[in-house]
CSV table of N, CA and C in Angstrom, one decimal:
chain,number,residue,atom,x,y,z
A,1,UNK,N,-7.7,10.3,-10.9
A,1,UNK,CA,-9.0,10.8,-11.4
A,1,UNK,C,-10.2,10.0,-10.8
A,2,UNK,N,-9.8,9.0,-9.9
A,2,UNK,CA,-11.0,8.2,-9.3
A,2,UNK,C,-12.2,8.9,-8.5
A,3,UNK,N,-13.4,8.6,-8.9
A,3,UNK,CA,-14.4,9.5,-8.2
A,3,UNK,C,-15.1,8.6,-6.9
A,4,UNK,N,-15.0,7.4,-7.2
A,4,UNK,CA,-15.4,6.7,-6.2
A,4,UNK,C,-15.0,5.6,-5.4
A,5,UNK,N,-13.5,4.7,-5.8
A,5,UNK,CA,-13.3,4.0,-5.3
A,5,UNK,C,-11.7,3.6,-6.0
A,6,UNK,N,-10.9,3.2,-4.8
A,6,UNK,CA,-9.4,2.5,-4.9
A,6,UNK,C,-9.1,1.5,-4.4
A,7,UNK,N,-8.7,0.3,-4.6
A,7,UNK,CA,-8.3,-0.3,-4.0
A,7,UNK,C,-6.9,-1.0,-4.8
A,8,UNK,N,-6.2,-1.3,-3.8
A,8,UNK,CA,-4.1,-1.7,-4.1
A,8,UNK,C,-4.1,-2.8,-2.9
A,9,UNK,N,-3.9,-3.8,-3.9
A,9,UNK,CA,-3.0,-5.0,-3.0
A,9,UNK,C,-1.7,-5.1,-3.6
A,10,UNK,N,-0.7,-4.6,-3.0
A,10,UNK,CA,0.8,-4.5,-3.4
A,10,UNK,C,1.5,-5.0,-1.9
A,11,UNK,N,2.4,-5.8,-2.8
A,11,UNK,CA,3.3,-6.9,-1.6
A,11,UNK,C,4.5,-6.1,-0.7
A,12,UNK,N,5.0,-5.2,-1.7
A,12,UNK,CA,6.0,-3.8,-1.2
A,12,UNK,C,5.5,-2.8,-1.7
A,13,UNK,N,4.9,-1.8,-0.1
A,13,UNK,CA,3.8,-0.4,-0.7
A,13,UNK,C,4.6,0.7,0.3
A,14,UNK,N,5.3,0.9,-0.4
A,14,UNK,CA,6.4,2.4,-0.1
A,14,UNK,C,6.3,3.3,-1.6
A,15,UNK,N,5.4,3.7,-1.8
A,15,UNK,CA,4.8,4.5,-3.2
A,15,UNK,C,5.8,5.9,-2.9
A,16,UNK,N,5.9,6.4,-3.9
A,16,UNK,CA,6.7,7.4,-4.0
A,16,UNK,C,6.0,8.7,-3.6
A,17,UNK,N,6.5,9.8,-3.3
A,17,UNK,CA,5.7,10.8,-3.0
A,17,UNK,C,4.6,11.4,-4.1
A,18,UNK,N,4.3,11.4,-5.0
A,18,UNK,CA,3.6,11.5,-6.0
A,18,UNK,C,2.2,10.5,-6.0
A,19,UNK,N,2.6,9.7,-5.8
A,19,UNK,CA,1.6,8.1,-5.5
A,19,UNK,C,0.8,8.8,-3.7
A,20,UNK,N,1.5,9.0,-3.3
A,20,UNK,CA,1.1,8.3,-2.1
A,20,UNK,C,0.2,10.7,-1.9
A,21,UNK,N,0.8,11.2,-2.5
A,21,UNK,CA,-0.1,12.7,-2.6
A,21,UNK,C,-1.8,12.1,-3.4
A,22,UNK,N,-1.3,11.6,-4.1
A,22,UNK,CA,-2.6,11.5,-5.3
A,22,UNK,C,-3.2,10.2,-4.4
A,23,UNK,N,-3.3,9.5,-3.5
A,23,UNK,CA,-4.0,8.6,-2.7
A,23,UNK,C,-4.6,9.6,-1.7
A,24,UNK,N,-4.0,10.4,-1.0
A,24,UNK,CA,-4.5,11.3,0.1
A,24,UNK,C,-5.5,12.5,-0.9
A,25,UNK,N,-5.5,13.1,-1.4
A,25,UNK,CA,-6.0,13.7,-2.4
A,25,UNK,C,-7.0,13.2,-3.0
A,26,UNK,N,-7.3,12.0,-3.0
A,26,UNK,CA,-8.4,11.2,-3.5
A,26,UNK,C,-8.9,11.1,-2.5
A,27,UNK,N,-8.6,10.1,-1.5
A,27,UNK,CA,-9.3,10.6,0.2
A,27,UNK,C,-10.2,11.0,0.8
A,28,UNK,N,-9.4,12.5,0.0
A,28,UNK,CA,-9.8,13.9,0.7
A,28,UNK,C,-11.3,14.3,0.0
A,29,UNK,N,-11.4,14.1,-1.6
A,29,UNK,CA,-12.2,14.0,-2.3
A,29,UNK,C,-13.3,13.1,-2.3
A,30,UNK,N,-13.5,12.1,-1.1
A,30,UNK,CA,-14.3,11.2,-0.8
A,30,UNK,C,-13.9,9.8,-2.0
A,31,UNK,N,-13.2,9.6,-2.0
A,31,UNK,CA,-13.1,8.4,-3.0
A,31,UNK,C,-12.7,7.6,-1.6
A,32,UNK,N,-13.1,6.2,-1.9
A,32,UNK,CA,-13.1,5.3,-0.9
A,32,UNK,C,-10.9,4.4,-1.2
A,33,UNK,N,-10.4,4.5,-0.5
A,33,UNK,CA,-9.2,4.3,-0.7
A,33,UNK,C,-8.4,2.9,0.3
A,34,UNK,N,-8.3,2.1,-0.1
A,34,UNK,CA,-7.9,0.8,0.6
A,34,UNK,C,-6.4,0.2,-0.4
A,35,UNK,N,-5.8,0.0,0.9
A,35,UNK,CA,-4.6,-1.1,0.7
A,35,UNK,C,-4.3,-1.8,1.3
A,36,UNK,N,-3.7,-3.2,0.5
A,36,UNK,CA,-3.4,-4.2,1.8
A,36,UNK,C,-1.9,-4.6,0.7
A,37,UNK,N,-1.2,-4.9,1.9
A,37,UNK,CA,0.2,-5.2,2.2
A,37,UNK,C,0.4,-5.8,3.1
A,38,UNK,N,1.9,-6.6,2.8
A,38,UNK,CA,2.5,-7.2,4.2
A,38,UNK,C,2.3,-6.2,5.0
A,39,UNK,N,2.6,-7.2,6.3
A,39,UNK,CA,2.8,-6.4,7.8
A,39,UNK,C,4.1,-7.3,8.0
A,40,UNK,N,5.0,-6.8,9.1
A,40,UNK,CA,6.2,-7.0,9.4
A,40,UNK,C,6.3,-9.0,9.3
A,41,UNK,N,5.4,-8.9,9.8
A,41,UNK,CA,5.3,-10.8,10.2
A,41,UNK,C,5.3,-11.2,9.0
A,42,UNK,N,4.6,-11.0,7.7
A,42,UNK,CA,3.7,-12.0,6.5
A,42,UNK,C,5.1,-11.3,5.5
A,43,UNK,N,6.1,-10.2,6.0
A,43,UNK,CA,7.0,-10.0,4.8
A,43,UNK,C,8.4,-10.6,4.9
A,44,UNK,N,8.7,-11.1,3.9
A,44,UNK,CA,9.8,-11.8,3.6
A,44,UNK,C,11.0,-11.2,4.1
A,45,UNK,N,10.6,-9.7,3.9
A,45,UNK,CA,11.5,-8.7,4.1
A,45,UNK,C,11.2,-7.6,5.3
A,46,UNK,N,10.8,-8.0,6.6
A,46,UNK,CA,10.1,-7.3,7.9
A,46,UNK,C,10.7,-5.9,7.6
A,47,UNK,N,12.0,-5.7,7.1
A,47,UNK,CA,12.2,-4.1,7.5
A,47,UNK,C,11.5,-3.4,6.4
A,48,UNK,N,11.0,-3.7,5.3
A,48,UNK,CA,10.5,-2.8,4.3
A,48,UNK,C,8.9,-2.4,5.1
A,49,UNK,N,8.3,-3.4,6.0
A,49,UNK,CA,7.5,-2.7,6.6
A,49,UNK,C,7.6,-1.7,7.5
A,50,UNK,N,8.6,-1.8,8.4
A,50,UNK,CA,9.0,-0.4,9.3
A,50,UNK,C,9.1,0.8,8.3
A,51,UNK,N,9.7,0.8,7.0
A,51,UNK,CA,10.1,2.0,6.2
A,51,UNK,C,8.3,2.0,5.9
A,52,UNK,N,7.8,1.0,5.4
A,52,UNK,CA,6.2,1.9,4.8
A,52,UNK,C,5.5,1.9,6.1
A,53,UNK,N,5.4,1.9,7.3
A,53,UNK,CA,4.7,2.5,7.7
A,53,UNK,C,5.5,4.0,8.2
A,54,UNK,N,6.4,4.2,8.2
A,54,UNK,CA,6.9,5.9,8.3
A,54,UNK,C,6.0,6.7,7.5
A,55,UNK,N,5.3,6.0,6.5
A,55,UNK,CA,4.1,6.9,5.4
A,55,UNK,C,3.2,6.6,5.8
A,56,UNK,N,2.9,6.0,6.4
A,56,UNK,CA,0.6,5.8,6.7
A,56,UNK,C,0.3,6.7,7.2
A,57,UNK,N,1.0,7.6,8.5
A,57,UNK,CA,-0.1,8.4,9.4
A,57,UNK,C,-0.5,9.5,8.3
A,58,UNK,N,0.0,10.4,7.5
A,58,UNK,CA,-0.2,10.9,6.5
A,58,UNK,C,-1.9,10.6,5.6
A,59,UNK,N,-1.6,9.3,5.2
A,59,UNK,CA,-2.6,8.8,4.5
A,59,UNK,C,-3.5,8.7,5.1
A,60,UNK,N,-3.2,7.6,5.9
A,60,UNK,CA,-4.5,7.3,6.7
A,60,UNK,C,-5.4,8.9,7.9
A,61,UNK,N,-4.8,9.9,7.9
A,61,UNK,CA,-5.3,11.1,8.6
A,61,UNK,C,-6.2,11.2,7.5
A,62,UNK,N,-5.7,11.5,6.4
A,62,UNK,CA,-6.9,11.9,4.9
A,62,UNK,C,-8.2,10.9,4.9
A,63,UNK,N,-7.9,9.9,5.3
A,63,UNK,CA,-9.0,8.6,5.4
A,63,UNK,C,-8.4,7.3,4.2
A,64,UNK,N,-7.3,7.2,3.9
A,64,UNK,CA,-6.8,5.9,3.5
A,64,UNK,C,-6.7,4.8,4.6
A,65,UNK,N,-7.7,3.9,4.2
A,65,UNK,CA,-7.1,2.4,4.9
A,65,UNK,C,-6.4,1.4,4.5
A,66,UNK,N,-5.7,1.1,5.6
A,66,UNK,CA,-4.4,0.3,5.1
A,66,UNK,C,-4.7,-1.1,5.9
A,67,UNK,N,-4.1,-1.9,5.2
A,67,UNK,CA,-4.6,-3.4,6.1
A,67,UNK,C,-3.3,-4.1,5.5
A,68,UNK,N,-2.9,-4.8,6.5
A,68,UNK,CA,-1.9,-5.6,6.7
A,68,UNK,C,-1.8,-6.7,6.9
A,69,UNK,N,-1.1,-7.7,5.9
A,69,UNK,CA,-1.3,-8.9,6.2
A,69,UNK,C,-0.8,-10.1,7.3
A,70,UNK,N,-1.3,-10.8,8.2
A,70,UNK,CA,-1.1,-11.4,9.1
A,70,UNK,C,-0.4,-12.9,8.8
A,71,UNK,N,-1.2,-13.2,7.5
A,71,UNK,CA,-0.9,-14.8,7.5
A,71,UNK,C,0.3,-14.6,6.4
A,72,UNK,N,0.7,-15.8,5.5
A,72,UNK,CA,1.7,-15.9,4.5
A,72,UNK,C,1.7,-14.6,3.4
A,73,UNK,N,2.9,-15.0,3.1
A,73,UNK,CA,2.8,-13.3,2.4
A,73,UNK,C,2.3,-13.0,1.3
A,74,UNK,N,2.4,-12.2,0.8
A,74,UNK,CA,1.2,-11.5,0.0
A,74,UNK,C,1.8,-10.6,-0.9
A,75,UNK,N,1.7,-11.5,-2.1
A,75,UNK,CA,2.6,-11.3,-3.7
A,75,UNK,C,2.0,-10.9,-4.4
A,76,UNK,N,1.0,-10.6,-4.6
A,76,UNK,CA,0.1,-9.5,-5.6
A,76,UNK,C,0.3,-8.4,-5.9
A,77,UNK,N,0.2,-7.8,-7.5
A,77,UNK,CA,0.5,-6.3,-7.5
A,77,UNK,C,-0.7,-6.1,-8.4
A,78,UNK,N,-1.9,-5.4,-7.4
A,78,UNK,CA,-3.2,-5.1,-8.5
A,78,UNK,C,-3.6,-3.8,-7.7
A,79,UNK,N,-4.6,-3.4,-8.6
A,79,UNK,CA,-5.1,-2.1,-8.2
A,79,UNK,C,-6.4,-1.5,-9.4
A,80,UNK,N,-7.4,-1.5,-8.8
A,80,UNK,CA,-8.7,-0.9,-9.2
A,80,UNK,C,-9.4,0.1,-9.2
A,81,UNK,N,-10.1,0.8,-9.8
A,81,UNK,CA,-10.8,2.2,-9.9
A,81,UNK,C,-11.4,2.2,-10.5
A,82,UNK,N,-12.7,2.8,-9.4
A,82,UNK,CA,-13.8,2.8,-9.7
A,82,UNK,C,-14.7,1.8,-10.3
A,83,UNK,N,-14.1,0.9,-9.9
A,83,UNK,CA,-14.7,-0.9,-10.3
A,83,UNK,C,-15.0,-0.8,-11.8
A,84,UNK,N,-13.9,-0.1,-12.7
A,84,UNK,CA,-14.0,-0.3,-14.2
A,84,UNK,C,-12.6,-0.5,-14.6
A,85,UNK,N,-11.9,0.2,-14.1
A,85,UNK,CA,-10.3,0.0,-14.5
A,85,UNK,C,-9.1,-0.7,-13.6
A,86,UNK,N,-8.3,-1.6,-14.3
A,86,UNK,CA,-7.3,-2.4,-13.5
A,86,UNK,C,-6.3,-2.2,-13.3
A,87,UNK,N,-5.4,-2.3,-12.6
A,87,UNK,CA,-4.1,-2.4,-13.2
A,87,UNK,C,-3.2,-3.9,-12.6
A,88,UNK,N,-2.9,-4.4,-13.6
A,88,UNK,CA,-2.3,-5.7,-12.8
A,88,UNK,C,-0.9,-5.8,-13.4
A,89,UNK,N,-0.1,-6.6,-12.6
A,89,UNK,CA,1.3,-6.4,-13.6
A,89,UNK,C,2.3,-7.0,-11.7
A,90,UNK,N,3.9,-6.8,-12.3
A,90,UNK,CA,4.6,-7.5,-11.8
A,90,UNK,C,5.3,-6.1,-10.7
A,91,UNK,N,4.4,-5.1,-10.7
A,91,UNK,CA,5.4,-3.6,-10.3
A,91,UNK,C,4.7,-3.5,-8.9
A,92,UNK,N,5.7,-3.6,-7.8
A,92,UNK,CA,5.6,-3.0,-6.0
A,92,UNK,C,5.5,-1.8,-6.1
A,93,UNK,N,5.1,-1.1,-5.4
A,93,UNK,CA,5.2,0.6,-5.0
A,93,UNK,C,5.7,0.9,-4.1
A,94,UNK,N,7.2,0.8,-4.5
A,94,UNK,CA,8.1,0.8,-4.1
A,94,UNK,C,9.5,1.6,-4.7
A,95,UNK,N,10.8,1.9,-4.4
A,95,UNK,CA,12.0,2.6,-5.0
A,95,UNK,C,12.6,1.6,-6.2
A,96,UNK,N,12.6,0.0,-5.5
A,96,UNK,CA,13.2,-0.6,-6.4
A,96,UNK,C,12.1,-0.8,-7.8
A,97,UNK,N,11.3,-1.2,-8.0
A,97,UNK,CA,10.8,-1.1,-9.1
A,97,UNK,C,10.7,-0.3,-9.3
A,98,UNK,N,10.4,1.1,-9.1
A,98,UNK,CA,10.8,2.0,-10.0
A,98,UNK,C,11.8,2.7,-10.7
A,99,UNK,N,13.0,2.2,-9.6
A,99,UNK,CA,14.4,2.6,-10.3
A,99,UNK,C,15.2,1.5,-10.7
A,100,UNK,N,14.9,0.0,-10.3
A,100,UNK,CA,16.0,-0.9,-10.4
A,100,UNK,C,15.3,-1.7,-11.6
A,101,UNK,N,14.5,-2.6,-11.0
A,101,UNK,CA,13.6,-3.4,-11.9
A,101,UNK,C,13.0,-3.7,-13.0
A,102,UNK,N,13.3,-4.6,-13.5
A,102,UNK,CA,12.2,-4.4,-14.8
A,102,UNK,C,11.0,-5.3,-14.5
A,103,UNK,N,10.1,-4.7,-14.9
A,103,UNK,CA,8.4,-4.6,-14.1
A,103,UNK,C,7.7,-4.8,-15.2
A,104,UNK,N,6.8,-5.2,-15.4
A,104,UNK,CA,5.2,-5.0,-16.8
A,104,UNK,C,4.2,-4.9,-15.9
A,105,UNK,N,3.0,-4.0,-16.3
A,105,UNK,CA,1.9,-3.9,-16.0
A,105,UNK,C,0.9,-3.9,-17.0
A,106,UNK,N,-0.5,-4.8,-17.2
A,106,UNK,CA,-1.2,-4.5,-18.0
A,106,UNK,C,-2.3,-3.7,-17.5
A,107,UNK,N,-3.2,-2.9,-18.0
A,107,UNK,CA,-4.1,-1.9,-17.5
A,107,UNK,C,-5.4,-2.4,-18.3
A,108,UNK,N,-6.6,-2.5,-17.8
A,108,UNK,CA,-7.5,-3.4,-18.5
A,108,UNK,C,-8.7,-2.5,-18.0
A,109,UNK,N,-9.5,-2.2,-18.9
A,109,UNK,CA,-10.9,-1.2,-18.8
A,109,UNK,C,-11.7,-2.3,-18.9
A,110,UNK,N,-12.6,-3.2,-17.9
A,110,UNK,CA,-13.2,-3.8,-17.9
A,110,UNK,C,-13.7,-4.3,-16.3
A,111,UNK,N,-15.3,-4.0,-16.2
A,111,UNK,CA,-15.8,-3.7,-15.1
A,111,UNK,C,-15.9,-5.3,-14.6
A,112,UNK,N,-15.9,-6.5,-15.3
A,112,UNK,CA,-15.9,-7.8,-14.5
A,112,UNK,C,-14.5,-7.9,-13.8
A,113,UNK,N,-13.4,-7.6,-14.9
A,113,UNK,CA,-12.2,-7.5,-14.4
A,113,UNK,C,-12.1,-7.3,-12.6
A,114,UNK,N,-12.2,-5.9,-12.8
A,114,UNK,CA,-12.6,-4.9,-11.3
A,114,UNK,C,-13.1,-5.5,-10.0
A,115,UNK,N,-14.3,-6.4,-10.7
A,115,UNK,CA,-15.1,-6.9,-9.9
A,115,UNK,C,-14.2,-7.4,-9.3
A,116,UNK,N,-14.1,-8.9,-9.7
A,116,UNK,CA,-13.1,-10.2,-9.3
A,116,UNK,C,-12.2,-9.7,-8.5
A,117,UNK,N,-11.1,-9.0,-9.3
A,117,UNK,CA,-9.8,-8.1,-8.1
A,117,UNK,C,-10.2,-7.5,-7.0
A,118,UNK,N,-11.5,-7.1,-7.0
A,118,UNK,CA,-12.2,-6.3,-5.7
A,118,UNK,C,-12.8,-8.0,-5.2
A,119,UNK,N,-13.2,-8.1,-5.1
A,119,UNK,CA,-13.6,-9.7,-4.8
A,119,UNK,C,-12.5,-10.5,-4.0
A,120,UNK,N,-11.2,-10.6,-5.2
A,120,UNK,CA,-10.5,-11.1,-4.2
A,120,UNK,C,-9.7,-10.4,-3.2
A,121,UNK,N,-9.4,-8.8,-3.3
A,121,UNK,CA,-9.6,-7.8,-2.1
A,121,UNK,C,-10.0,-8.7,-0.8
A,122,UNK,N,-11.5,-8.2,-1.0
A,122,UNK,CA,-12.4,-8.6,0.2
A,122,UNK,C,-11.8,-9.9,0.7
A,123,UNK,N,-11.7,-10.9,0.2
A,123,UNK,CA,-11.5,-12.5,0.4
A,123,UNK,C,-10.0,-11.9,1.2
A,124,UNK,N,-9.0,-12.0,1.2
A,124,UNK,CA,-7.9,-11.6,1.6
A,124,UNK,C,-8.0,-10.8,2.9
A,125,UNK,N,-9.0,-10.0,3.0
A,125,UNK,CA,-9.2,-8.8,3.9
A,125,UNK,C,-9.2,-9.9,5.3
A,126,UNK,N,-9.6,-11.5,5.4
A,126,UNK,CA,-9.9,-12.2,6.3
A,126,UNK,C,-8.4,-12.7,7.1
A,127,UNK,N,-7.3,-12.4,6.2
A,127,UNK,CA,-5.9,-12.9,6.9
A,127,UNK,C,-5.6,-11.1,7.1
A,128,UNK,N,-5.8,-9.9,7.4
A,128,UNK,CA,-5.0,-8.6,7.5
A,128,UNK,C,-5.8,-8.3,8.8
A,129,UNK,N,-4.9,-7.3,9.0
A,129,UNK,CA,-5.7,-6.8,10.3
A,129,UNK,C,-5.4,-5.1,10.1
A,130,UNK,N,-6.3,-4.2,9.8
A,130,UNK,CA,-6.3,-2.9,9.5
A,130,UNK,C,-5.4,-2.1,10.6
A,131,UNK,N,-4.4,-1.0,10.5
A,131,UNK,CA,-3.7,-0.6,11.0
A,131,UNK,C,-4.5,0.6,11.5
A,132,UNK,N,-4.3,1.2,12.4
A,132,UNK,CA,-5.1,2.3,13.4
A,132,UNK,C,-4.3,3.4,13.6
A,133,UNK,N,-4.9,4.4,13.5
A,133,UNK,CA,-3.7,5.5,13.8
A,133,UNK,C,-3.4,5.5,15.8
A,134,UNK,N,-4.4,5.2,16.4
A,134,UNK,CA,-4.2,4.8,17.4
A,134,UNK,C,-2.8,4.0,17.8
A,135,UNK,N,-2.5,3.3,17.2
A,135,UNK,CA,-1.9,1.9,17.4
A,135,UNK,C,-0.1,2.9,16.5
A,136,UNK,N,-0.6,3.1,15.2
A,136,UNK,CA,0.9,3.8,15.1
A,136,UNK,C,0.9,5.3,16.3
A,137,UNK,N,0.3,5.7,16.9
A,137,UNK,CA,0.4,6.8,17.6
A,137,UNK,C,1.2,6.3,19.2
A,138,UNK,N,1.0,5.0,19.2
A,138,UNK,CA,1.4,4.3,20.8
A,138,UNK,C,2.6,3.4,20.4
A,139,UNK,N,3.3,3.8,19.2
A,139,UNK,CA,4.5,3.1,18.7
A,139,UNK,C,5.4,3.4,19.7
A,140,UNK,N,6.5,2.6,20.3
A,140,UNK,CA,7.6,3.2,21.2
A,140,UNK,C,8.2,4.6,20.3
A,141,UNK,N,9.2,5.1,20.8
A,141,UNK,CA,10.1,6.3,19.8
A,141,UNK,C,11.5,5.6,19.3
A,142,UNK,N,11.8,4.2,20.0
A,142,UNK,CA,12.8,3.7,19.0
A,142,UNK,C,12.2,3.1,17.5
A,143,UNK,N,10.8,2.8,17.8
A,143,UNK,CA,10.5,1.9,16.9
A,143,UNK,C,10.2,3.2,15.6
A,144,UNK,N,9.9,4.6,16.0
A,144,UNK,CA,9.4,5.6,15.2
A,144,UNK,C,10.6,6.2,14.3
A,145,UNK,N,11.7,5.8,15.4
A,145,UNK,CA,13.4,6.3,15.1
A,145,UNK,C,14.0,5.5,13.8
A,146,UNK,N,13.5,4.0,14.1
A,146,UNK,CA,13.9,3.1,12.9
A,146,UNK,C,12.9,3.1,11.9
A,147,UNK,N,11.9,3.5,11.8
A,147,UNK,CA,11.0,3.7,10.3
A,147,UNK,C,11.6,5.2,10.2
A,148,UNK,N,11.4,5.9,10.5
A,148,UNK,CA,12.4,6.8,9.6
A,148,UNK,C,14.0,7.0,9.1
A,149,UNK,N,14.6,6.3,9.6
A,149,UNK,CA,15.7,5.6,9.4
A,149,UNK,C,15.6,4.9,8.2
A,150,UNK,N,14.6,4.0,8.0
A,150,UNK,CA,14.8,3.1,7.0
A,150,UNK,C,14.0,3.7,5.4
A,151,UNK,N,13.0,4.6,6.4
A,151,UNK,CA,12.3,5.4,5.2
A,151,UNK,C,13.3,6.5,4.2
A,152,UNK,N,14.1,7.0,4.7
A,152,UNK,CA,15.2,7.4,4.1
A,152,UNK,C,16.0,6.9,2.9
A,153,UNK,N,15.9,5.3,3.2
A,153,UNK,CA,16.5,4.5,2.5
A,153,UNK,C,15.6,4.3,1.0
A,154,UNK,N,14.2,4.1,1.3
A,154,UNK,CA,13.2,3.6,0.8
A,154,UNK,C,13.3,3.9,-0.6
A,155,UNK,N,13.8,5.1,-1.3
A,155,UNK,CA,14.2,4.9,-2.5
A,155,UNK,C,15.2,3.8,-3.0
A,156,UNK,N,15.7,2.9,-2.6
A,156,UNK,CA,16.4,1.9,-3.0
A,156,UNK,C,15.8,0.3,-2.6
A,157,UNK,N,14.6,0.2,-1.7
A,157,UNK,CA,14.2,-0.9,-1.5
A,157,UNK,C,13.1,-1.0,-2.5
């Protein structure tokens, strides 16, 4: 229900198809939509990037931007709306926390809250480097062959 703004720093962002509909759908609706996550280099776990980006071109066509982190990895699970509502807590958007894990998230209606998490957004945005549809469009076809490969899996990672 966001009318003007999203932003998700999540460490593993392989959102389920219901997540990642209601992100493009916002998008599409002009809501401003940003995420940052590892990139292959900054994750602990390089192949859970090949499986999430099998999902970007999708989002990002609608106008989701996605940014990727270059330097050490990036363990945060927060997310903001509309710079009044939070969500912070221990849950990836991902298969395993939603089916394996046990996760907590607190949800906090408070516009300083928002602020700061969007604050430290921005601050972070200085180690990512925004992904391009350009750039996933000039992927070899082995590299396109193993993100869907692994995206298959992605309910279990």
């Amino acid at each position: 229900n966001a009318t003007k703004s999203i932003t998700i720093e999540n460490a593993y962002f392989i959102p389920p198809q219901e997540i990642r509909k209601a992100l493009i759908d916002a998008a599409k609706r002009g809501v401003q939509v940003k995420v940052m996550s590892n990139g292959a280099l900054s994750n602990n776990m390089p192949f859970l990037s090949d499986a999430a980006r099998y999902f970007y071109d999708d989002m990002m066509k609608a106008g989701v931007r996605i940014y990727e982190k270059t330097g050490g990895t990036l363990h945060a699970k927060t997310a903001t709306f509309d710079r009044e509502f939070s969500i912070v807590g221990s849950v990836n958007l991902n298969g395993r926390s939603r089916n394996t894990d046990a996760e907590v998230s607190v949800a906090i209606q408070d516009g300083a809250t928002a602020h700061e998490l969007e604050q430290r957004f921005a601050q972070g945005l200085k180690s990512t480097t925004q992904v391009t549809l350009k750039e996933l469009g000039i992927e070899a076809f082995r590299t396109n062959l193993k993100q869907w490969a692994l995206s298959t899996l992605a309910w279990t990672f």
